[in-house]
XYZ file of C-alpha atoms in Angstrom:
166
model
C -37.981 1.708 -14.545
C -34.755 3.493 -15.358
C -31.989 1.658 -17.129
C -28.676 2.695 -18.563
C -30.337 2.932 -22.009
C -33.470 4.893 -21.187
C -34.645 6.971 -18.286
C -38.424 7.084 -18.154
C -39.938 10.170 -16.602
C -43.364 11.791 -16.584
C -42.543 14.020 -19.574
C -41.325 11.072 -21.624
C -44.379 8.979 -20.837
C -46.775 11.843 -21.617
C -45.091 12.634 -24.941
C -44.982 8.974 -25.943
C -48.656 8.409 -25.115
C -49.826 11.594 -26.851
C -47.569 10.878 -29.819
C -49.056 7.408 -30.168
C -52.593 8.821 -29.902
C -51.761 11.321 -32.663
C -50.269 8.482 -34.723
C -53.420 6.356 -34.464
C -55.632 9.345 -35.281
C -53.433 10.016 -38.310
C -53.690 6.398 -39.472
C -57.491 6.445 -39.170
C -57.707 9.721 -41.091
C -55.348 8.586 -43.857
C -57.094 5.225 -44.292
C -60.686 6.500 -44.106
C -60.689 9.856 -45.837
C -59.589 11.323 -49.135
C -58.494 14.699 -50.488
C -58.042 17.532 -48.005
C -58.791 15.526 -44.865
C -56.064 13.055 -45.895
C -53.572 15.942 -45.742
C -54.655 16.639 -42.165
C -53.786 13.008 -41.401
C -50.267 13.684 -42.695
C -50.059 16.744 -40.407
C -51.119 14.567 -37.449
C -48.558 11.913 -38.432
C -45.771 14.524 -38.431
C -46.911 15.763 -35.008
C -46.778 12.182 -33.737
C -43.208 11.733 -35.024
C -42.207 14.957 -33.278
C -43.878 13.980 -30.005
C -42.631 10.393 -29.818
C -39.078 11.301 -30.820
C -39.025 14.159 -28.286
C -40.270 11.809 -25.590
C -37.487 9.393 -26.475
C -34.969 12.267 -26.484
C -36.020 13.147 -22.932
C -35.463 9.532 -21.899
C -31.783 9.715 -22.827
C -28.804 10.933 -20.838
C -26.048 11.242 -23.434
C -25.561 13.763 -26.216
C -25.170 11.187 -29.029
C -28.395 9.415 -28.019
C -30.290 12.693 -27.642
C -29.030 13.967 -30.987
C -30.153 10.745 -32.688
C -33.708 11.430 -31.520
C -33.459 15.110 -32.498
C -32.741 13.978 -36.029
C -35.915 11.863 -35.932
C -37.860 14.775 -34.411
C -36.889 16.967 -37.311
C -38.673 14.697 -39.773
C -41.816 15.991 -38.079
C -40.639 19.479 -37.120
C -39.200 20.444 -40.493
C -41.965 19.022 -42.714
C -44.924 20.010 -40.517
C -45.216 23.653 -41.674
C -45.117 22.671 -45.362
C -47.868 20.083 -45.021
C -49.845 22.436 -42.754
C -49.874 25.204 -45.344
C -50.713 22.752 -48.149
C -53.609 21.399 -46.063
C -54.848 24.939 -45.360
C -54.549 26.035 -49.000
C -56.589 23.004 -50.118
C -59.090 23.415 -47.260
C -59.711 27.078 -48.079
C -60.048 26.413 -51.809
C -56.761 27.973 -52.896
C -55.713 24.984 -55.020
C -54.427 27.342 -57.712
C -51.591 28.298 -55.338
C -50.367 24.685 -55.313
C -48.520 24.781 -58.616
C -45.253 22.866 -58.904
C -43.104 26.013 -58.530
C -44.931 27.017 -55.336
C -44.646 23.490 -53.916
C -40.889 23.614 -54.498
C -40.784 26.923 -52.599
C -42.989 25.536 -49.799
C -40.665 22.532 -49.316
C -37.335 24.323 -49.858
C -36.718 25.448 -46.270
C -38.072 22.234 -44.675
C -35.890 19.956 -46.812
C -32.808 22.127 -46.288
C -33.549 22.228 -42.552
C -33.770 18.449 -42.301
C -30.531 18.043 -44.262
C -28.735 20.631 -42.121
C -29.879 19.009 -38.865
C -28.703 15.580 -40.021
C -25.313 16.933 -41.164
C -24.898 19.533 -38.399
C -21.712 17.999 -36.943
C -19.816 19.031 -40.102
C -20.903 22.691 -40.313
C -22.807 23.817 -37.173
C -25.230 25.885 -39.266
C -28.289 24.618 -37.445
C -26.869 24.220 -33.950
C -23.703 26.123 -33.091
C -23.354 23.885 -30.064
C -25.227 21.264 -28.080
C -24.605 20.002 -24.580
C -26.505 18.055 -21.962
C -27.594 19.659 -18.706
C -29.418 18.139 -15.756
C -32.399 20.025 -14.353
C -34.328 18.399 -11.490
C -33.202 14.886 -12.488
C -34.224 15.536 -16.092
C -31.530 15.570 -18.756
C -32.052 18.299 -21.348
C -30.180 19.691 -24.301
C -28.659 23.123 -23.952
C -28.877 24.495 -27.471
C -26.915 27.338 -28.992
C -28.809 28.025 -32.248
C -26.956 28.555 -35.481
C -28.009 30.874 -38.318
C -30.239 28.350 -40.120
C -32.105 27.572 -36.889
C -33.388 31.143 -36.881
C -34.420 30.917 -40.545
C -36.380 27.750 -39.833
C -38.107 29.275 -36.801
C -39.230 32.296 -38.857
C -40.487 29.982 -41.640
C -42.257 27.717 -39.131
C -44.133 30.529 -37.406
C -44.865 32.366 -40.651
C -46.558 29.297 -42.154
C -48.483 28.616 -38.949
C -49.715 32.222 -38.766
C -50.479 32.421 -42.494
C -52.396 29.158 -42.297
C -54.351 30.395 -39.294
C -55.133 33.636 -41.110
C -56.411 31.779 -44.177
C-alpha cells in the first residue's frame, strides 16, 4: 500500500487509529459534558492531533512533507501542557489560580513554541537542523534541537509533573 505520496507502516497505522479513537472520545466528551470534563475533552483532542499528525509524518519520506506534519503535530504538542494544567487546576478546585494574568503566563510558552516551530526555517531557534534518516525501512527525522526546544521540553514536563502532583 505504499505510494510515492505516503508510505504506510505499522507505526503509522497504529498512530492513526489511536489518534482517531482519541478524537472520537474527545468529541463525545466535548458534546456531552460541561465544565471541567469539557476541558479533558480538549486535552484528548490535542492528543489526537499529535497522534494523527505524527502517524502521517511517519508515512512520509521527504523532509518538506515530514516538516509539514510536524507543524500540525505542534498544535497538539505545544498547547497540550497548557490545557492539561488548566484542566487539573479546575478539577482540583484551584479556580482562583485561573486569573487572566496566570492564563497569559500558562499560554506564553505554548504559543511562542508553536510560532517558532512554524517559522523555524528563518531562525533555527526550535530546531537547529533537521534531516531524514532511514532505519529499518522507516524514514525518521534526525533532530538537532535548538535553544527553544529545550525550554519547551522543560515547560512540558514541568506542567505534566505539577498537574500530576495536584
